[in-house]
Coordinates of C-alpha atoms and ligand atoms in Angstrom, one line a residue:
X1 CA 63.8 -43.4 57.6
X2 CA 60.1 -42.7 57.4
X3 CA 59.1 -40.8 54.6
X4 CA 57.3 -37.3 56.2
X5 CA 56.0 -34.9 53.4
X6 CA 52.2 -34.4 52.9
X7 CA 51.6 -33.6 49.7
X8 CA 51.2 -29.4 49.5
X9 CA 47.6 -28.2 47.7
X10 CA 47.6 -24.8 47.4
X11 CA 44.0 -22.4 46.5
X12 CA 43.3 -19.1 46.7
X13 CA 40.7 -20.1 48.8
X14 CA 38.1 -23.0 49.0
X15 CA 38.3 -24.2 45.0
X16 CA 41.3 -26.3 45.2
X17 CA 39.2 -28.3 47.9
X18 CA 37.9 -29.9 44.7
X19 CA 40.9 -30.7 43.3
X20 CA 42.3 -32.5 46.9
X21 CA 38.6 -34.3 46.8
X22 CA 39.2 -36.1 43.8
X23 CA 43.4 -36.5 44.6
X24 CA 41.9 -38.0 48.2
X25 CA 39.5 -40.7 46.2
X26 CA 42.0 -41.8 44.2
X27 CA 44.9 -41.4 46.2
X28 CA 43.9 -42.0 49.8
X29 CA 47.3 -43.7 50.9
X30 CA 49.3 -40.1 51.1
X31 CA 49.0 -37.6 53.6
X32 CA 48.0 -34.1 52.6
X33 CA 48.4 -30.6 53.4
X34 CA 46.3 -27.7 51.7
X35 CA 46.3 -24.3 52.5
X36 CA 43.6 -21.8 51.2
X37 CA 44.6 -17.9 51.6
X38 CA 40.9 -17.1 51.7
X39 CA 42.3 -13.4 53.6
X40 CA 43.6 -12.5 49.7
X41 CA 41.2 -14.4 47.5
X42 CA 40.1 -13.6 45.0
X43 CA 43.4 -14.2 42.9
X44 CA 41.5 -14.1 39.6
X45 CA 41.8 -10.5 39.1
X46 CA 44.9 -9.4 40.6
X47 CA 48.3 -8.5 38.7
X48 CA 50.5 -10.9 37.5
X49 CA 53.1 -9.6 39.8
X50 CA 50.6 -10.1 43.0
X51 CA 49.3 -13.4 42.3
X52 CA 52.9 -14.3 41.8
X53 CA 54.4 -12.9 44.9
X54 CA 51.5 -14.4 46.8
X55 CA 51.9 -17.9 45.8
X56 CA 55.6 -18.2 45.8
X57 CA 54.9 -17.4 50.1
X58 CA 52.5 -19.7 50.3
X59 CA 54.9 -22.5 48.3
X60 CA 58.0 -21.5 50.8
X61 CA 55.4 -22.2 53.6
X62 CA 54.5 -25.4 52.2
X63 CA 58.4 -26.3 52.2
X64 CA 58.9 -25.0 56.0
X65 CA 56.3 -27.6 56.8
X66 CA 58.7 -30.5 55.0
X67 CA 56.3 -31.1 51.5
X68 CA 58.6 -31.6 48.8
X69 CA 56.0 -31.2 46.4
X70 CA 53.5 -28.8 45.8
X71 CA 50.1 -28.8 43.8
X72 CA 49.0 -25.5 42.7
X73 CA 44.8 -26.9 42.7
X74 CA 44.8 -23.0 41.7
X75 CA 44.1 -22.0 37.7
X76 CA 45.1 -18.7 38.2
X77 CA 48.3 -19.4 40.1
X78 CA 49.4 -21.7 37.9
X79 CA 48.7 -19.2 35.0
X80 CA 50.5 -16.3 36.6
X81 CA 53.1 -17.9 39.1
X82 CA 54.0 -21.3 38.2
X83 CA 56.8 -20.9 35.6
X84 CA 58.5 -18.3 37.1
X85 CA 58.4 -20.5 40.7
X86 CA 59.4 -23.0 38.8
X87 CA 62.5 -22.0 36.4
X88 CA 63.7 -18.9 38.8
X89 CA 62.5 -19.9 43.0
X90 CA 62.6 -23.3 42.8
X91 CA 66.6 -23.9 43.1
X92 CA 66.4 -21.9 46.3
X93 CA 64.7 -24.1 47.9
X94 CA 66.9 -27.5 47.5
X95 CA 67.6 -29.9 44.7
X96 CA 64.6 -31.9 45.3
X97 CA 61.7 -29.6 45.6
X98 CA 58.6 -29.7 43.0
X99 CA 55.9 -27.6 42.1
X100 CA 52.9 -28.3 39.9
X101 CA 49.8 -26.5 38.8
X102 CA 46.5 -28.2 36.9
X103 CA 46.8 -26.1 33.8
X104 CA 49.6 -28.6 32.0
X105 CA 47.8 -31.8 32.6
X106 CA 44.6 -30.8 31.8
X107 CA 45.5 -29.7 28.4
X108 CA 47.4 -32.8 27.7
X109 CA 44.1 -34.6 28.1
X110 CA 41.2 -32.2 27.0
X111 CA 41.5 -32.6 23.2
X112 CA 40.6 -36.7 23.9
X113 CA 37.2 -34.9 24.9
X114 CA 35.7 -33.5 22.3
X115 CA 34.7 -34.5 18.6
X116 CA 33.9 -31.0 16.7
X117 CA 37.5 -30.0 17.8
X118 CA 36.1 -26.3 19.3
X119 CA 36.5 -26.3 22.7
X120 CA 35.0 -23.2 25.5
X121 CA 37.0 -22.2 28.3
X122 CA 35.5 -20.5 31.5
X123 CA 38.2 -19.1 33.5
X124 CA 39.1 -16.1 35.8
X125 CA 40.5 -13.1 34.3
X126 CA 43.7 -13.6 34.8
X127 CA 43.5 -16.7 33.5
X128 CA 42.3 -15.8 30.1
X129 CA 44.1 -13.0 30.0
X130 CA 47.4 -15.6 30.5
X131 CA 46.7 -17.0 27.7
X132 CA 47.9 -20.2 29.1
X133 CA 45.2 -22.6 28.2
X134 CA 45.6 -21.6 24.0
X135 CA 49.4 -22.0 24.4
X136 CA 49.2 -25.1 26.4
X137 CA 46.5 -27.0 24.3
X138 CA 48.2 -26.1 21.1
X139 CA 51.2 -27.8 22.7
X140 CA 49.8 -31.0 22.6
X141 CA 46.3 -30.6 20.0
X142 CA 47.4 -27.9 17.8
X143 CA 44.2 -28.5 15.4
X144 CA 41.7 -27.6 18.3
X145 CA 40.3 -24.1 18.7
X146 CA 40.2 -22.5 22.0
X147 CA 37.2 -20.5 23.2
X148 CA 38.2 -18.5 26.0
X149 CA 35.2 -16.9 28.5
X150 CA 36.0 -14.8 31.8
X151 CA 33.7 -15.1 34.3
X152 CA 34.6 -12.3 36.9
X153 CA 31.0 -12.6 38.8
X154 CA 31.5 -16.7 39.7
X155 CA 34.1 -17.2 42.1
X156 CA 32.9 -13.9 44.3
X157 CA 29.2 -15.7 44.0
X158 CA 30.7 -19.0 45.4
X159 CA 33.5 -17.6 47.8
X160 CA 30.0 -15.5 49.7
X161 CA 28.1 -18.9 49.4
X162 CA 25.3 -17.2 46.7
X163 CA 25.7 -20.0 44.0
X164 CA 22.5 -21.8 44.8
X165 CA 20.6 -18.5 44.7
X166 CA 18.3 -17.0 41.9
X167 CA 20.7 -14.6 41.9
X168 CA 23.6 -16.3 40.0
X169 CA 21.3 -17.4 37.2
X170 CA 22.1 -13.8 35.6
X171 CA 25.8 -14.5 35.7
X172 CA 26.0 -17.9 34.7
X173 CA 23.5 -17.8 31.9
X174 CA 25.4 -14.3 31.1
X175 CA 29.3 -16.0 30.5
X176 CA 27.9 -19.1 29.2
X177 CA 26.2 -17.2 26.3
X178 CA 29.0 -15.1 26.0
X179 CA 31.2 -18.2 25.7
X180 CA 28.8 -19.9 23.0
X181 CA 28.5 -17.1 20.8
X182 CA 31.8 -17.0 20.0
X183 CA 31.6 -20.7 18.0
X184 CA 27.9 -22.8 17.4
X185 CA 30.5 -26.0 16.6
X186 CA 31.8 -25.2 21.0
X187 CA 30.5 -29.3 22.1
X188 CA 33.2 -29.8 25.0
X189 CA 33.5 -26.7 27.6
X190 CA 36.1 -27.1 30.4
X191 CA 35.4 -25.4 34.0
X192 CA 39.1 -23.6 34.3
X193 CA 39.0 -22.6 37.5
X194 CA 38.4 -24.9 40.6
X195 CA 35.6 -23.0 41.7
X196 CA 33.0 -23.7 38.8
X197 CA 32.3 -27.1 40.0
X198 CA 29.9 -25.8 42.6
X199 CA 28.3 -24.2 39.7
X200 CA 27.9 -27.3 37.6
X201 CA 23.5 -27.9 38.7
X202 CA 23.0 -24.3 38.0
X203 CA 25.9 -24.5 34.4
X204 CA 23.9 -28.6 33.5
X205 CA 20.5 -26.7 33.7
X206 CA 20.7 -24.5 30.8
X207 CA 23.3 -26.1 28.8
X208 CA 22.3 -27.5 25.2
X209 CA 22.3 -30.9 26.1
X210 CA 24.7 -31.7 23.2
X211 CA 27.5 -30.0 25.0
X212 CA 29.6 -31.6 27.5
X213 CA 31.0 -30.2 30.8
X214 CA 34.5 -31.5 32.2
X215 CA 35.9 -30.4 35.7
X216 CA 39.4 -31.1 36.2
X217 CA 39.6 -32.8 39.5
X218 CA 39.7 -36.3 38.3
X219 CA 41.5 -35.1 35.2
X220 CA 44.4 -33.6 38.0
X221 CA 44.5 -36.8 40.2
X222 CA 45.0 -39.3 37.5
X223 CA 48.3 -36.9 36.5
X224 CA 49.4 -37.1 39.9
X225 CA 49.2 -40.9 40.0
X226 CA 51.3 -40.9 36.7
X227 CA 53.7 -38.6 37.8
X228 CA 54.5 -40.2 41.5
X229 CA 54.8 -43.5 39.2
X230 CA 57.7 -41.8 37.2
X231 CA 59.5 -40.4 40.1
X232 CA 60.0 -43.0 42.3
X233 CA 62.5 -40.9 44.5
X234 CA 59.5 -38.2 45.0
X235 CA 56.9 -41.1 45.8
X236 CA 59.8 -42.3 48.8
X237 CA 59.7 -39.0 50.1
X238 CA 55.3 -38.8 50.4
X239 CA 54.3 -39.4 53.4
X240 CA 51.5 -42.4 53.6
X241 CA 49.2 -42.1 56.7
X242 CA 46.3 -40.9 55.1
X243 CA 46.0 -38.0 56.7
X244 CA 44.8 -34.3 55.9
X245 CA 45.5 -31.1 57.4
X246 CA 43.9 -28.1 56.0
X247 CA 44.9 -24.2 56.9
X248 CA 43.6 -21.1 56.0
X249 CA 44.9 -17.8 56.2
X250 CA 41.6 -16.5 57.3
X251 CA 39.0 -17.5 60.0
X252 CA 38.8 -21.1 60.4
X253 CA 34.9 -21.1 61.2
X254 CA 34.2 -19.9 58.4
X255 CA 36.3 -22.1 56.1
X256 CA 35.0 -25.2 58.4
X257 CA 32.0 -24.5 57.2
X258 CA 32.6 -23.3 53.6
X259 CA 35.2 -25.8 52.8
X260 CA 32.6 -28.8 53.6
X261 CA 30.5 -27.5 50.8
X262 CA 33.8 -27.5 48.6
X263 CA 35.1 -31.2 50.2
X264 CA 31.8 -33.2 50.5
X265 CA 32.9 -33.5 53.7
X266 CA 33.7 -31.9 57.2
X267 CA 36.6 -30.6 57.7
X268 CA 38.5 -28.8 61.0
X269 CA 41.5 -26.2 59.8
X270 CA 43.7 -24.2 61.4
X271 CA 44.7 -20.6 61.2
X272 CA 48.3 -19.7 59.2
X273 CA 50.0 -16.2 58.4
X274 CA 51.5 -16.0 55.7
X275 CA 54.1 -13.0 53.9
X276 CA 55.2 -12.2 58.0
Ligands
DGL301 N1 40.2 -21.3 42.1 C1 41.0 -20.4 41.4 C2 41.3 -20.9 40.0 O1 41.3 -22.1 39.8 C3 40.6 -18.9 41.3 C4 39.9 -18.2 42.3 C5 40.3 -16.8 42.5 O2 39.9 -16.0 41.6 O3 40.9 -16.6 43.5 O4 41.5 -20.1 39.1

């Protein structure tokens, strides 16, 4: 039988788009699906309880449309949502099902990165407030110190396309100082949230030069690769046509034309309800 699941990568809205970029460059062969639910984004400052009821619709959608597994390309989703999908939805679904966020193998990678050891994190709320990133990294680095920054003013900048404007200067410049006050030895900072890469001229431009920036797309694919390469059974299952399909839960002019900035290239979506 032909194999026929897309791979399922999941946003709040148009950030995950960098994630599929970079899982597209290095993994062209698979089919994908993503979905943004751009009608309820922002995520990054909801309750746990929201952010977790809406992502475990959007992962039963995914699974109505035949992916057997799931990316959450969503930091805050896979702060607030992903375990409990994981250890209490999942077995609803079928034996075979999978979900997986970005927060697990970017730590398992991040402390490579740095030399000092003192490492800034810019996140959403929710993800800092999650804690996830210090539990994670200390997981698998436990001598590095985690520097945790929210940066509620970024995503809203890039979700209403402002990001280029004078106008986020004040917010970047504001979080980043905020971040680097809280350790002088800080040389790696990590862009949490799949958002901040649009950020990364306006972030580059007033960053010590000392201090590196990492974004986690190619960070996300290269775990991917590894795990379809463990799970041969899963990798049967992937569909391999190279094609994409993106949805939205809001209007698909506008994420045609948002979600190319996000992509690097055009894209057409269609239009999905989801919790109906
Ligand atoms: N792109 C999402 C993340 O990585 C957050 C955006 C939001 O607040 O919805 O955390």
């Amino acid at each position: 039988m032909q194999p026929s699941a897309p791979i399922g990568v999941f946003d709040s809205g148009y950030g995950g788009l960098t994630i599929l970029k970079e899982l597209v460059n290095a993994l062209p062969q698979y089919d994908y699906l993503y979905l943004g639910d751009n009608a309820r984004a922002p995520y990054g400052t909801r309750s746990f309880e929201t952010v977790y009821q809406y992502t475990l619709e959007a992962v039963e959608w995914f699974f109505e449309q035949g992916c057997e597994l799931v990316i959450l390309a969503c930091n805050t989703a896979s702060a607030k949502a992903l375990r409990t999908i994981q250890q209490k939805d999942l077995a609803n679904y079928g034996p075979s099902k999978r979900v997986l966020g970005v927060i697990r193998p970017t730590a398992e990678v991040i402390g490579r990165f740095s030399e000092s050891g003192q490492l800034g994190v810019l996140a959403t709320k929710g993800t800092v407030i999650s804690e996830s990133y210090i539990l994670e990294i200390a997981h698998f680095f436990p001598e590095m110190a985690v520097y945790q920054q929210a940066c509620p003013m970024w995503v809203p900048l890039i979700e209403n396309g402002a990001h280029e404007g004078s106008g986020a200067d004040y917010f970047v410049k504001e979080s980043l100082d905020q971040l680097l006050q809280q350790s002088p030895a800080i040389d790696t900072i990590l862009l949490a949230c799949t958002h901040y890469p649009l950020l990364i001229p306006k972030i580059s431009a007033i960053l010590p030069n000392h201090i590196q920036l990492i974004a986690q797309g190619e960070i996300v694919a290269q775990s991917l690769a590894h795990y379809l390469e463990r799970h041969p059974a899963m990798e049967d299952k992937c569909s391999k046509k190279g094609q994409i399909r993106f949805c939205t839960t809001d209007s698909t002019a506008d994420f045609d034309e948002k979600g190319a900035i996000f992509f690097g290239k055009s894209l057409k979506s269609e239009h999905i309800l989801l919790g109906h």
